[in-house]
Amino acid sequence: MAASKKERTFIMIKPDGVQRGLIGEIIKRFEQKGFSLQAMKFIQCTEDFMKQHYADLSSKKFFPGLVKYMSTGPVVAMVWSGLGVVKTGRVMLGETDPAASKPGTIRGDFCVEIGRNACHGSDSVESAEKEIKLWFKPEEIVEWTSCQEKFVYED
Ligand code: DAT
Ligand code: MG
């Protein structure tokens, strides 16, 4: 894939997604779409770390509950790459509120309440790069080329 087409996003399977056995399903959707996995870790984080991850939302009234919940169990943190992966990744996740998410999206297919929406996806290229830096050391990110690439992309 041409370097100009490459984009990265940070996708996380939240504690509810892990507990509900959705790890494979969520990874499968990104794999089958044609995006490439570049990094992945299974980890339980502290509330302080989740405060950093969600720093932009610190003034919201749901913030304390959000960061507390996010540290109650393990999550799967991932970097995925591909053409338009930030925007398309968000489409695949669905709306923040599962009730507004269309069937065919992860939140539309598997979730009911806003505070248990199973997954996180970066909302812009800038926040993706910020989140990737927060969650992964440079050496944890693998540069590789999938053999599918020449069939997923035009020249
Ligand atoms: P998203 O995860 O779609 O990017 P966000 O960044 O606005 O949404 O919020 C982060 C998470 O916070 C969201 O996935 C679930 C939780 N959240 C958002 N709005 C909420 C609300 N009104 N009540 C409870 N939790 C909320
Ligand atoms: Mg967000």
mmCIF file of C-alpha atoms and ligand atoms in Angstrom:
data_model
loop_
_atom_site.group_PDB
_atom_site.id
_atom_site.type_symbol
_atom_site.label_atom_id
_atom_site.label_comp_id
_atom_site.label_asym_id
_atom_site.label_seq_id
_atom_site.Cartn_x
_atom_site.Cartn_y
_atom_site.Cartn_z
ATOM 1 C CA MET A 1 0.000 0.000 0.000
ATOM 2 C CA ALA A 2 1.283 3.466 -0.819
ATOM 3 C CA ALA A 3 2.550 5.269 2.269
ATOM 4 C CA SER A 4 0.117 8.096 1.518
ATOM 5 C CA LYS A 5 -2.794 5.700 2.063
ATOM 6 C CA LYS A 6 -1.557 4.509 5.446
ATOM 7 C CA GLU A 7 -3.377 5.646 8.546
ATOM 8 C CA ARG A 8 -3.485 4.215 12.058
ATOM 9 C CA THR A 9 -6.156 4.058 14.709
ATOM 10 C CA PHE A 10 -6.343 2.903 18.288
ATOM 11 C CA ILE A 11 -9.089 0.361 18.945
ATOM 12 C CA MET A 12 -9.811 -1.024 22.403
ATOM 13 C CA ILE A 13 -12.138 -3.792 23.524
ATOM 14 C CA LYS A 14 -13.498 -2.516 26.840
ATOM 15 C CA PRO A 15 -14.000 -4.599 30.013
ATOM 16 C CA ASP A 16 -17.614 -5.437 29.038
ATOM 17 C CA GLY A 17 -16.526 -6.543 25.562
ATOM 18 C CA VAL A 18 -13.882 -8.810 27.094
ATOM 19 C CA GLN A 19 -16.264 -10.252 29.710
ATOM 20 C CA ARG A 20 -18.933 -10.900 27.105
ATOM 21 C CA GLY A 21 -16.601 -12.928 24.930
ATOM 22 C CA LEU A 22 -16.467 -10.434 22.082
ATOM 23 C CA ILE A 23 -12.688 -10.285 21.632
ATOM 24 C CA GLY A 24 -12.650 -12.675 18.689
ATOM 25 C CA GLU A 25 -15.746 -11.156 17.066
ATOM 26 C CA ILE A 26 -14.391 -7.604 17.184
ATOM 27 C CA ILE A 27 -10.931 -8.567 15.939
ATOM 28 C CA LYS A 28 -12.546 -10.672 13.218
ATOM 29 C CA ARG A 29 -14.482 -7.706 11.858
ATOM 30 C CA PHE A 30 -11.369 -5.552 11.510
ATOM 31 C CA GLU A 31 -9.393 -8.444 10.003
ATOM 32 C CA GLN A 32 -12.089 -9.379 7.518
ATOM 33 C CA LYS A 33 -12.617 -5.769 6.506
ATOM 34 C CA GLY A 34 -9.034 -5.770 5.252
ATOM 35 C CA PHE A 35 -7.328 -3.676 7.912
ATOM 36 C CA SER A 36 -3.986 -4.737 9.384
ATOM 37 C CA LEU A 37 -3.192 -5.355 13.031
ATOM 38 C CA GLN A 38 0.010 -3.592 14.049
ATOM 39 C CA ALA A 39 0.021 -3.991 17.834
ATOM 40 C CA MET A 40 -2.051 -5.664 20.523
ATOM 41 C CA LYS A 41 -1.990 -6.137 24.293
ATOM 42 C CA PHE A 42 -4.308 -7.656 26.901
ATOM 43 C CA ILE A 43 -4.035 -5.522 29.998
ATOM 44 C CA GLN A 44 -5.852 -4.259 33.087
ATOM 45 C CA CYS A 45 -5.127 -0.554 33.624
ATOM 46 C CA THR A 46 -5.297 1.714 36.636
ATOM 47 C CA GLU A 47 -7.910 4.408 37.030
ATOM 48 C CA ASP A 48 -5.134 7.014 36.664
ATOM 49 C CA PHE A 49 -4.136 5.588 33.310
ATOM 50 C CA MET A 50 -7.740 5.629 32.113
ATOM 51 C CA LYS A 51 -7.963 9.264 33.270
ATOM 52 C CA GLN A 52 -5.114 10.016 30.855
ATOM 53 C CA HIS A 53 -6.766 8.063 28.053
ATOM 54 C CA TYR A 54 -10.069 9.940 28.507
ATOM 55 C CA ALA A 55 -8.496 13.293 29.562
ATOM 56 C CA ASP A 56 -10.583 15.214 26.999
ATOM 57 C CA LEU A 57 -13.762 14.149 28.835
ATOM 58 C CA SER A 58 -12.602 15.105 32.339
ATOM 59 C CA SER A 59 -15.254 17.818 32.717
ATOM 60 C CA LYS A 60 -18.175 15.461 31.931
ATOM 61 C CA LYS A 61 -20.318 14.273 34.777
ATOM 62 C CA PHE A 62 -19.967 10.652 33.698
ATOM 63 C CA PHE A 63 -16.127 10.888 33.771
ATOM 64 C CA PRO A 64 -15.539 9.459 37.303
ATOM 65 C CA GLY A 65 -17.800 6.488 36.605
ATOM 66 C CA LEU A 66 -16.254 5.980 33.180
ATOM 67 C CA VAL A 67 -12.633 5.818 34.316
ATOM 68 C CA LYS A 68 -13.557 3.693 37.310
ATOM 69 C CA TYR A 69 -15.430 1.221 35.143
ATOM 70 C CA MET A 70 -12.652 1.076 32.557
ATOM 71 C CA SER A 71 -10.196 -0.074 35.220
ATOM 72 C CA THR A 72 -12.400 -2.854 36.648
ATOM 73 C CA GLY A 73 -11.179 -5.512 34.251
ATOM 74 C CA PRO A 74 -8.862 -6.316 31.383
ATOM 75 C CA VAL A 75 -9.110 -4.651 28.007
ATOM 76 C CA VAL A 76 -7.616 -5.460 24.604
ATOM 77 C CA ALA A 77 -5.661 -2.513 23.209
ATOM 78 C CA MET A 78 -4.849 -2.553 19.515
ATOM 79 C CA VAL A 79 -3.394 -0.533 16.687
ATOM 80 C CA TRP A 80 -4.984 -1.129 13.282
ATOM 81 C CA SER A 81 -3.817 0.383 10.018
ATOM 82 C CA GLY A 82 -5.296 0.954 6.595
ATOM 83 C CA LEU A 83 -6.851 3.454 4.253
ATOM 84 C CA GLY A 84 -9.320 5.638 6.159
ATOM 85 C CA VAL A 85 -9.120 3.335 9.177
ATOM 86 C CA VAL A 86 -9.934 6.080 11.713
ATOM 87 C CA LYS A 87 -13.255 7.053 10.134
ATOM 88 C CA THR A 88 -14.189 3.584 8.927
ATOM 89 C CA GLY A 89 -13.256 2.135 12.317
ATOM 90 C CA ARG A 90 -15.759 4.491 13.956
ATOM 91 C CA VAL A 91 -18.432 3.421 11.460
ATOM 92 C CA MET A 92 -17.744 -0.225 12.307
ATOM 93 C CA LEU A 93 -18.089 0.536 16.036
ATOM 94 C CA GLY A 94 -21.386 2.409 15.653
ATOM 95 C CA GLU A 95 -22.659 5.437 17.545
ATOM 96 C CA THR A 96 -21.545 6.131 21.120
ATOM 97 C CA ASP A 97 -25.055 5.232 22.311
ATOM 98 C CA PRO A 98 -25.839 1.646 21.259
ATOM 99 C CA ALA A 99 -29.531 2.573 21.003
ATOM 100 C CA ALA A 100 -28.627 4.888 18.110
ATOM 101 C CA SER A 101 -26.263 2.357 16.492
ATOM 102 C CA LYS A 102 -27.362 0.561 13.348
ATOM 103 C CA PRO A 103 -27.474 -3.225 13.113
ATOM 104 C CA GLY A 104 -24.271 -4.376 11.465
ATOM 105 C CA THR A 105 -22.158 -2.211 13.745
ATOM 106 C CA ILE A 106 -20.484 -3.677 16.819
ATOM 107 C CA ARG A 107 -22.446 -1.535 19.268
ATOM 108 C CA GLY A 108 -25.638 -1.970 17.237
ATOM 109 C CA ASP A 109 -25.296 -5.741 17.234
ATOM 110 C CA PHE A 110 -24.044 -6.404 20.760
ATOM 111 C CA CYS A 111 -24.731 -3.532 23.154
ATOM 112 C CA VAL A 112 -27.629 -1.806 24.912
ATOM 113 C CA GLU A 113 -26.397 0.972 27.232
ATOM 114 C CA ILE A 114 -24.014 3.856 26.535
ATOM 115 C CA GLY A 115 -21.705 3.048 29.447
ATOM 116 C CA ARG A 116 -21.311 -0.556 28.251
ATOM 117 C CA ASN A 117 -20.642 -0.061 24.557
ATOM 118 C CA ALA A 118 -17.906 -2.722 24.284
ATOM 119 C CA CYS A 119 -15.325 -0.860 22.274
ATOM 120 C CA HIS A 120 -13.326 2.322 21.798
ATOM 121 C CA GLY A 121 -12.064 3.838 18.572
ATOM 122 C CA SER A 122 -10.054 7.022 18.011
ATOM 123 C CA ASP A 123 -12.162 9.903 16.694
ATOM 124 C CA SER A 124 -9.495 11.628 14.539
ATOM 125 C CA VAL A 125 -6.068 10.986 13.087
ATOM 126 C CA GLU A 126 -4.571 13.326 15.706
ATOM 127 C CA SER A 127 -6.223 11.628 18.677
ATOM 128 C CA ALA A 128 -5.275 8.232 17.210
ATOM 129 C CA GLU A 129 -1.599 9.160 17.199
ATOM 130 C CA LYS A 130 -1.911 10.554 20.740
ATOM 131 C CA GLU A 131 -3.627 7.388 22.006
ATOM 132 C CA ILE A 132 -1.171 5.065 20.252
ATOM 133 C CA LYS A 133 1.677 6.922 21.938
ATOM 134 C CA LEU A 134 -0.005 6.633 25.329
ATOM 135 C CA TRP A 135 -0.720 2.895 25.024
ATOM 136 C CA PHE A 136 2.280 1.534 23.107
ATOM 137 C CA LYS A 137 6.045 1.889 23.067
ATOM 138 C CA PRO A 138 7.424 2.315 19.530
ATOM 139 C CA GLU A 139 9.018 -1.153 19.689
ATOM 140 C CA GLU A 140 5.630 -2.754 20.433
ATOM 141 C CA ILE A 141 4.325 -1.670 17.041
ATOM 142 C CA VAL A 142 5.047 -4.109 14.235
ATOM 143 C CA GLU A 143 5.623 -2.946 10.697
ATOM 144 C CA TRP A 144 4.633 -5.753 8.349
ATOM 145 C CA THR A 145 2.854 -6.261 5.075
ATOM 146 C CA SER A 146 -0.137 -8.562 4.828
ATOM 147 C CA CYS A 147 -0.176 -10.849 1.787
ATOM 148 C CA GLN A 148 -3.800 -9.701 1.324
ATOM 149 C CA GLU A 149 -2.750 -6.149 0.681
ATOM 150 C CA LYS A 150 -2.521 -6.381 -3.095
ATOM 151 C CA PHE A 151 -6.081 -7.711 -3.222
ATOM 152 C CA VAL A 152 -7.572 -5.277 -0.718
ATOM 153 C CA TYR A 153 -6.091 -2.212 -2.409
ATOM 154 C CA GLU A 154 -5.861 -0.995 -5.967
ATOM 155 C CA ASP A 155 -2.347 -0.179 -7.173
HETATM 156 P P1 DAT B 1 -16.976 7.346 21.898
HETATM 157 O O1 DAT B 1 -16.545 6.173 22.739
HETATM 158 O O2 DAT B 1 -18.041 6.962 20.917
HETATM 159 O O3 DAT B 1 -15.808 8.061 21.249
HETATM 160 P P2 DAT B 1 -17.047 9.561 23.781
HETATM 161 O O4 DAT B 1 -15.596 9.744 23.461
HETATM 162 O O5 DAT B 1 -17.928 10.747 23.664
HETATM 163 O O6 DAT B 1 -17.680 8.405 22.866
HETATM 164 O O7 DAT B 1 -17.203 8.986 25.248
HETATM 165 C C1 DAT B 1 -16.314 8.003 25.726
HETATM 166 C C2 DAT B 1 -17.086 6.959 26.471
HETATM 167 O O8 DAT B 1 -17.721 7.529 27.601
HETATM 168 C C3 DAT B 1 -18.235 6.328 25.658
HETATM 169 O O9 DAT B 1 -17.800 5.291 24.823
HETATM 170 C C4 DAT B 1 -19.131 5.849 26.753
HETATM 171 C C5 DAT B 1 -18.967 6.905 27.834
HETATM 172 N N1 DAT B 1 -20.016 7.923 27.715
HETATM 173 C C6 DAT B 1 -20.147 8.873 26.761
HETATM 174 N N2 DAT B 1 -21.236 9.629 26.955
HETATM 175 C C7 DAT B 1 -21.818 9.137 28.073
HETATM 176 C C8 DAT B 1 -22.978 9.470 28.799
HETATM 177 N N3 DAT B 1 -23.775 10.485 28.425
HETATM 178 N N4 DAT B 1 -23.280 8.734 29.889
HETATM 179 C C9 DAT B 1 -22.493 7.719 30.293
HETATM 180 N N5 DAT B 1 -21.370 7.347 29.642
HETATM 181 C C10 DAT B 1 -21.039 8.042 28.550
HETATM 182 MG MG MG B 2 -14.251 9.135 22.072
#
